[in-house]
PDB file of C-alpha atoms in Angstrom:
ATOM      1  CA  MET N   1     204.697 179.741 295.727  1.00 44.00           C
ATOM      2  CA  THR N   2     201.573 181.417 294.407  1.00 40.00           C
ATOM      3  CA  THR N   3     199.571 180.628 291.312  1.00 41.00           C
ATOM      4  CA  THR N   4     196.999 182.512 289.320  1.00 43.00           C
ATOM      5  CA  ALA N   5     193.928 181.157 287.602  1.00 43.00           C
ATOM      6  CA  PRO N   6     194.690 179.981 284.057  1.00 48.00           C
ATOM      7  CA  LYS N   7     193.451 182.305 281.314  1.00 61.00           C
ATOM      8  CA  GLN N   8     190.615 181.063 279.134  1.00 75.00           C
ATOM      9  CA  ARG N   9     191.805 180.874 275.552  1.00 83.00           C
ATOM     10  CA  SER N  10     190.361 179.650 272.289  1.00 91.00           C
ATOM     11  CA  ARG N  11     191.215 176.212 270.956  1.00 92.00           C
ATOM     12  CA  THR N  12     193.322 177.833 268.228  1.00 95.00           C
ATOM     13  CA  ALA N  13     195.302 179.883 270.738  1.00 96.00           C
ATOM     14  CA  GLU N  14     195.966 176.746 272.797  1.00 96.00           C
ATOM     15  CA  GLN N  15     197.178 174.891 269.689  1.00 97.00           C
ATOM     16  CA  ILE N  16     199.579 177.750 268.949  1.00 97.00           C
ATOM     17  CA  LEU N  17     200.837 177.698 272.539  1.00 97.00           C
ATOM     18  CA  ASP N  18     201.238 173.908 272.513  1.00 97.00           C
ATOM     19  CA  LEU N  19     203.373 174.020 269.384  1.00 97.00           C
ATOM     20  CA  ALA N  20     205.381 177.060 270.488  1.00 97.00           C
ATOM     21  CA  GLU N  21     206.184 175.331 273.795  1.00 96.00           C
ATOM     22  CA  ILE N  22     207.517 172.261 271.993  1.00 96.00           C
ATOM     23  CA  LEU N  23     209.495 174.408 269.541  1.00 97.00           C
ATOM     24  CA  ILE N  24     211.156 176.292 272.397  1.00 96.00           C
ATOM     25  CA  GLN N  25     211.929 173.055 274.227  1.00 95.00           C
ATOM     26  CA  THR N  26     213.447 171.399 271.168  1.00 94.00           C
ATOM     27  CA  ARG N  27     214.890 174.253 269.083  1.00 94.00           C
ATOM     28  CA  GLY N  28     215.040 177.283 271.356  1.00 94.00           C
ATOM     29  CA  TYR N  29     213.156 180.577 271.351  1.00 96.00           C
ATOM     30  CA  SER N  30     215.398 182.253 268.782  1.00 94.00           C
ATOM     31  CA  ALA N  31     215.285 179.327 266.341  1.00 94.00           C
ATOM     32  CA  PHE N  32     211.580 179.281 265.477  1.00 95.00           C
ATOM     33  CA  SER N  33     209.321 181.750 263.723  1.00 95.00           C
ATOM     34  CA  TYR N  34     205.649 182.367 263.110  1.00 97.00           C
ATOM     35  CA  GLN N  35     206.236 180.743 259.711  1.00 97.00           C
ATOM     36  CA  ASP N  36     207.100 177.466 261.465  1.00 97.00           C
ATOM     37  CA  ILE N  37     203.817 177.613 263.368  1.00 97.00           C
ATOM     38  CA  SER N  38     201.909 178.614 260.243  1.00 97.00           C
ATOM     39  CA  ASP N  39     203.316 175.673 258.267  1.00 97.00           C
ATOM     40  CA  ALA N  40     202.698 173.136 261.052  1.00 97.00           C
ATOM     41  CA  LEU N  41     199.166 174.206 261.898  1.00 96.00           C
ATOM     42  CA  GLY N  42     198.038 175.180 258.404  1.00 96.00           C
ATOM     43  CA  MET N  43     197.050 178.725 259.327  1.00 95.00           C
ATOM     44  CA  THR N  44     198.111 182.131 258.127  1.00 96.00           C
ATOM     45  CA  LYS N  45     200.655 184.193 260.027  1.00 96.00           C
ATOM     46  CA  ALA N  46     197.952 186.843 260.336  1.00 96.00           C
ATOM     47  CA  SER N  47     195.866 184.367 262.302  1.00 95.00           C
ATOM     48  CA  ILE N  48     198.744 183.793 264.705  1.00 97.00           C
ATOM     49  CA  HIS N  49     199.260 187.538 265.109  1.00 96.00           C
ATOM     50  CA  TYR N  50     195.556 187.867 265.912  1.00 96.00           C
ATOM     51  CA  HIS N  51     196.078 185.757 269.029  1.00 96.00           C
ATOM     52  CA  PHE N  52     199.642 186.844 269.843  1.00 97.00           C
ATOM     53  CA  ALA N  53     200.591 190.203 268.366  1.00 96.00           C
ATOM     54  CA  SER N  54     204.335 189.615 268.675  1.00 96.00           C
ATOM     55  CA  LYS N  55     206.734 186.770 269.300  1.00 96.00           C
ATOM     56  CA  THR N  56     207.457 188.294 272.713  1.00 95.00           C
ATOM     57  CA  ASP N  57     203.732 188.132 273.533  1.00 96.00           C
ATOM     58  CA  LEU N  58     203.694 184.496 272.425  1.00 97.00           C
ATOM     59  CA  GLY N  59     206.782 183.646 274.474  1.00 96.00           C
ATOM     60  CA  ILE N  60     205.335 185.297 277.574  1.00 96.00           C
ATOM     61  CA  ALA N  61     202.063 183.408 277.173  1.00 96.00           C
ATOM     62  CA  VAL N  62     203.913 180.092 276.759  1.00 96.00           C
ATOM     63  CA  VAL N  63     206.004 180.641 279.884  1.00 95.00           C
ATOM     64  CA  ASP N  64     203.086 181.945 281.963  1.00 95.00           C
ATOM     65  CA  ARG N  65     200.985 178.911 281.078  1.00 95.00           C
ATOM     66  CA  TYR N  66     203.881 176.547 281.859  1.00 93.00           C
ATOM     67  CA  VAL N  67     204.498 178.246 285.211  1.00 91.00           C
ATOM     68  CA  GLU N  68     200.790 178.152 286.107  1.00 92.00           C
ATOM     69  CA  ARG N  69     200.521 174.467 285.264  1.00 89.00           C
ATOM     70  CA  PHE N  70     203.726 173.408 287.018  1.00 87.00           C
ATOM     71  CA  GLY N  71     203.131 175.752 289.958  1.00 86.00           C
ATOM     72  CA  ALA N  72     199.621 174.487 290.624  1.00 88.00           C
ATOM     73  CA  ALA N  73     200.882 170.900 290.670  1.00 87.00           C
ATOM     74  CA  LEU N  74     203.678 171.772 293.107  1.00 89.00           C
ATOM     75  CA  VAL N  75     201.305 173.578 295.458  1.00 89.00           C
ATOM     76  CA  ALA N  76     198.967 170.581 295.447  1.00 88.00           C
ATOM     77  CA  ILE N  77     201.695 168.052 296.254  1.00 87.00           C
ATOM     78  CA  ALA N  78     203.234 170.240 298.976  1.00 86.00           C
ATOM     79  CA  GLU N  79     199.847 170.525 300.709  1.00 87.00           C
ATOM     80  CA  ASP N  80     199.378 166.753 300.896  1.00 87.00           C
ATOM     81  CA  GLN N  81     200.727 165.995 304.362  1.00 85.00           C
ATOM     82  CA  SER N  82     200.172 162.258 303.910  1.00 91.00           C
ATOM     83  CA  GLN N  83     202.923 161.996 301.292  1.00 92.00           C
ATOM     84  CA  PRO N  84     206.487 161.034 302.272  1.00 95.00           C
ATOM     85  CA  SER N  85     208.976 163.749 301.367  1.00 95.00           C
ATOM     86  CA  MET N  86     210.769 161.436 298.904  1.00 95.00           C
ATOM     87  CA  ALA N  87     207.470 160.855 297.091  1.00 95.00           C
ATOM     88  CA  MET N  88     207.111 164.633 296.772  1.00 95.00           C
ATOM     89  CA  LEU N  89     210.611 164.816 295.339  1.00 96.00           C
ATOM     90  CA  ASP N  90     209.777 161.972 292.935  1.00 95.00           C
ATOM     91  CA  PHE N  91     206.750 163.945 291.782  1.00 93.00           C
ATOM     92  CA  TYR N  92     209.000 166.929 291.095  1.00 94.00           C
ATOM     93  CA  ILE N  93     211.518 164.814 289.182  1.00 95.00           C
ATOM     94  CA  GLU N  94     208.898 163.077 287.004  1.00 94.00           C
ATOM     95  CA  PRO N  95     208.682 165.803 284.302  1.00 93.00           C
ATOM     96  CA  TYR N  96     212.473 165.718 283.911  1.00 94.00           C
ATOM     97  CA  LEU N  97     212.330 161.961 283.339  1.00 94.00           C
ATOM     98  CA  LYS N  98     209.518 162.476 280.841  1.00 94.00           C
ATOM     99  CA  TYR N  99     211.578 164.998 278.869  1.00 93.00           C
ATOM    100  CA  ALA N 100     214.593 162.675 279.007  1.00 93.00           C
ATOM    101  CA  SER N 101     212.525 159.971 277.295  1.00 93.00           C
ATOM    102  CA  THR N 102     212.124 162.214 274.227  1.00 92.00           C
ATOM    103  CA  PRO N 103     214.846 162.739 271.600  1.00 89.00           C
ATOM    104  CA  ASP N 104     215.414 166.437 272.277  1.00 89.00           C
ATOM    105  CA  GLN N 105     212.981 168.024 274.753  1.00 91.00           C
ATOM    106  CA  VAL N 106     214.210 169.850 277.851  1.00 93.00           C
ATOM    107  CA  CYS N 107     212.538 171.917 280.559  1.00 92.00           C
ATOM    108  CA  LEU N 108     211.007 175.030 278.972  1.00 93.00           C
ATOM    109  CA  SER N 109     212.735 177.445 281.331  1.00 92.00           C
ATOM    110  CA  GLY N 110     215.968 175.504 281.029  1.00 91.00           C
ATOM    111  CA  ALA N 111     215.801 175.874 277.252  1.00 93.00           C
ATOM    112  CA  LEU N 112     215.177 179.607 277.599  1.00 94.00           C
ATOM    113  CA  ALA N 113     218.011 179.995 280.108  1.00 93.00           C
ATOM    114  CA  GLY N 114     220.421 178.720 277.464  1.00 91.00           C
ATOM    115  CA  GLU N 115     219.766 181.827 275.398  1.00 94.00           C
ATOM    116  CA  ILE N 116     218.951 184.247 278.217  1.00 94.00           C
ATOM    117  CA  LEU N 117     221.017 187.138 276.829  1.00 93.00           C
ATOM    118  CA  ALA N 118     219.053 187.073 273.570  1.00 92.00           C
ATOM    119  CA  LEU N 119     215.626 187.113 275.250  1.00 95.00           C
ATOM    120  CA  PRO N 120     213.368 190.134 275.715  1.00 94.00           C
ATOM    121  CA  PRO N 121     213.529 191.497 279.305  1.00 95.00           C
ATOM    122  CA  GLU N 122     209.996 190.274 280.078  1.00 94.00           C
ATOM    123  CA  LEU N 123     210.987 186.696 279.277  1.00 95.00           C
ATOM    124  CA  ARG N 124     214.247 186.961 281.203  1.00 95.00           C
ATOM    125  CA  ALA N 125     212.333 187.998 284.304  1.00 95.00           C
ATOM    126  CA  ARG N 126     209.942 185.068 283.985  1.00 94.00           C
ATOM    127  CA  VAL N 127     212.747 182.525 283.633  1.00 94.00           C
ATOM    128  CA  ASP N 128     214.472 184.006 286.685  1.00 95.00           C
ATOM    129  CA  GLY N 129     211.195 183.830 288.609  1.00 94.00           C
ATOM    130  CA  PHE N 130     210.665 180.199 287.598  1.00 93.00           C
ATOM    131  CA  PHE N 131     214.122 179.179 288.805  1.00 94.00           C
ATOM    132  CA  LYS N 132     213.767 181.006 292.126  1.00 95.00           C
ATOM    133  CA  ALA N 133     210.277 179.632 292.778  1.00 93.00           C
ATOM    134  CA  HIS N 134     211.374 176.063 292.147  1.00 94.00           C
ATOM    135  CA  GLN N 135     214.397 176.376 294.399  1.00 96.00           C
ATOM    136  CA  ILE N 136     212.155 177.785 297.149  1.00 95.00           C
ATOM    137  CA  TRP N 137     209.762 174.841 296.707  1.00 95.00           C
ATOM    138  CA  LEU N 138     212.610 172.337 296.830  1.00 96.00           C
ATOM    139  CA  THR N 139     213.979 174.043 299.960  1.00 97.00           C
ATOM    140  CA  GLY N 140     210.605 173.577 301.644  1.00 95.00           C
ATOM    141  CA  ILE N 141     210.401 169.898 300.732  1.00 96.00           C
ATOM    142  CA  LEU N 142     213.950 169.276 301.923  1.00 97.00           C
ATOM    143  CA  LYS N 143     213.284 171.023 305.254  1.00 97.00           C
ATOM    144  CA  ARG N 144     210.110 168.978 305.625  1.00 96.00           C
ATOM    145  CA  GLY N 145     212.051 165.785 304.993  1.00 96.00           C
ATOM    146  CA  VAL N 146     214.641 166.673 307.635  1.00 97.00           C
ATOM    147  CA  ALA N 147     211.935 167.552 310.179  1.00 96.00           C
ATOM    148  CA  ARG N 148     210.247 164.186 309.557  1.00 95.00           C
ATOM    149  CA  GLY N 149     213.502 162.237 309.760  1.00 96.00           C
ATOM    150  CA  GLU N 150     213.260 161.270 306.066  1.00 96.00           C
ATOM    151  CA  PHE N 151     216.220 163.284 304.719  1.00 96.00           C
ATOM    152  CA  LYS N 152     219.742 163.892 305.939  1.00 95.00           C
ATOM    153  CA  LEU N 153     221.305 166.938 304.296  1.00 96.00           C
ATOM    154  CA  PRO N 154     225.045 167.636 303.947  1.00 93.00           C
ATOM    155  CA  ALA N 155     224.399 171.419 303.872  1.00 96.00           C
ATOM    156  CA  PRO N 156     221.570 173.906 304.547  1.00 97.00           C
ATOM    157  CA  ALA N 157     218.362 173.052 302.684  1.00 98.00           C
ATOM    158  CA  SER N 158     218.539 176.150 300.468  1.00 98.00           C
ATOM    159  CA  LYS N 159     221.998 175.136 299.200  1.00 98.00           C
ATOM    160  CA  VAL N 160     220.974 171.522 298.658  1.00 97.00           C
ATOM    161  CA  ALA N 161     217.912 172.781 296.750  1.00 98.00           C
ATOM    162  CA  ARG N 162     220.249 174.613 294.385  1.00 97.00           C
ATOM    163  CA  LEU N 163     222.269 171.436 293.935  1.00 97.00           C
ATOM    164  CA  VAL N 164     219.164 169.351 293.173  1.00 97.00           C
ATOM    165  CA  PHE N 165     217.765 171.925 290.751  1.00 97.00           C
ATOM    166  CA  GLY N 166     221.079 172.454 288.980  1.00 96.00           C
ATOM    167  CA  ALA N 167     221.776 168.723 288.746  1.00 96.00           C
ATOM    168  CA  LEU N 168     218.385 167.988 287.163  1.00 96.00           C
ATOM    169  CA  GLN N 169     218.570 170.850 284.667  1.00 95.00           C
ATOM    170  CA  GLY N 170     222.176 170.070 283.751  1.00 94.00           C
ATOM    171  CA  ALA N 171     221.661 166.332 283.409  1.00 94.00           C
ATOM    172  CA  LEU N 172     218.770 166.927 281.047  1.00 93.00           C
ATOM    173  CA  LEU N 173     220.930 169.112 278.809  1.00 92.00           C
ATOM    174  CA  VAL N 174     223.772 166.579 278.829  1.00 93.00           C
ATOM    175  CA  LYS N 175     221.294 163.818 277.966  1.00 93.00           C
ATOM    176  CA  ARG N 176     220.062 165.826 274.981  1.00 90.00           C
ATOM    177  CA  THR N 177     223.641 166.224 273.790  1.00 91.00           C
ATOM    178  CA  THR N 178     224.709 162.604 274.284  1.00 93.00           C
ATOM    179  CA  GLY N 179     221.391 160.824 273.760  1.00 92.00           C
ATOM    180  CA  ASP N 180     222.190 158.728 276.846  1.00 93.00           C
ATOM    181  CA  THR N 181     219.027 158.491 278.955  1.00 90.00           C
ATOM    182  CA  SER N 182     220.990 156.953 281.836  1.00 93.00           C
ATOM    183  CA  GLN N 183     222.587 160.375 282.369  1.00 91.00           C
ATOM    184  CA  LEU N 184     219.538 161.743 284.183  1.00 94.00           C
ATOM    185  CA  ARG N 185     218.574 158.433 285.813  1.00 95.00           C
ATOM    186  CA  ASP N 186     222.039 158.088 287.350  1.00 96.00           C
ATOM    187  CA  VAL N 187     221.991 161.648 288.667  1.00 96.00           C
ATOM    188  CA  VAL N 188     218.575 161.080 290.223  1.00 96.00           C
ATOM    189  CA  ALA N 189     219.585 157.751 291.792  1.00 96.00           C
ATOM    190  CA  VAL N 190     222.744 159.137 293.410  1.00 95.00           C
ATOM    191  CA  MET N 191     220.965 162.281 294.541  1.00 95.00           C
ATOM    192  CA  LYS N 192     218.258 160.260 296.272  1.00 95.00           C
ATOM    193  CA  LEU N 193     220.833 158.019 297.943  1.00 94.00           C
ATOM    194  CA  GLN N 194     222.613 161.069 299.310  1.00 93.00           C
ATOM    195  CA  LEU N 195     219.403 162.621 300.628  1.00 95.00           C
ATOM    196  CA  ALA N 196     217.851 159.551 302.235  1.00 90.00           C
ATOM    197  CA  ALA N 197     218.290 159.390 305.995  1.00 71.00           C
ATOM    198  CA  GLN N 198     220.155 156.243 307.010  1.00 63.00           C
TER     199      GLN N 198
END
């Protein structure tokens, strides 16, 4: 997994990105407008267009920043050879648990995936890249755990990585629908029991 250096942006641009990220995570990309951002931040729509000429440009910037931030953290944890593999997996799961503690937030790319057919091609490609990169990272951690005698896998690591990724994304969506925070916690607990070497 590779990362690029974060772009330097103005404080106003970062505020716009912060709000747009939350709006996508809670409402969806198609369900918010520049007017929503204008009303919330007390700025004109022209000011928003100055920083992000189109909604597609804004969406791309939100996803790119999210990927950079998440990707850098994953690279850092994977390079720390002192960490047990389960601790690395816990680190990966932590943002999901954080989102589950909110009334309606989900993973940004998970939210976008729910409306993938309505997204501009540039955003579709970024969501696809996010999913593939995370499954590759999970595959690496699972292989590491097996090599260290920390994990016992019922199938090849790449297939188990898909299971872990899909279970976390799905549980978060079900939690948002039901409001039951135990949904994700139970999935995580069973998943970890199944992975742990006996």
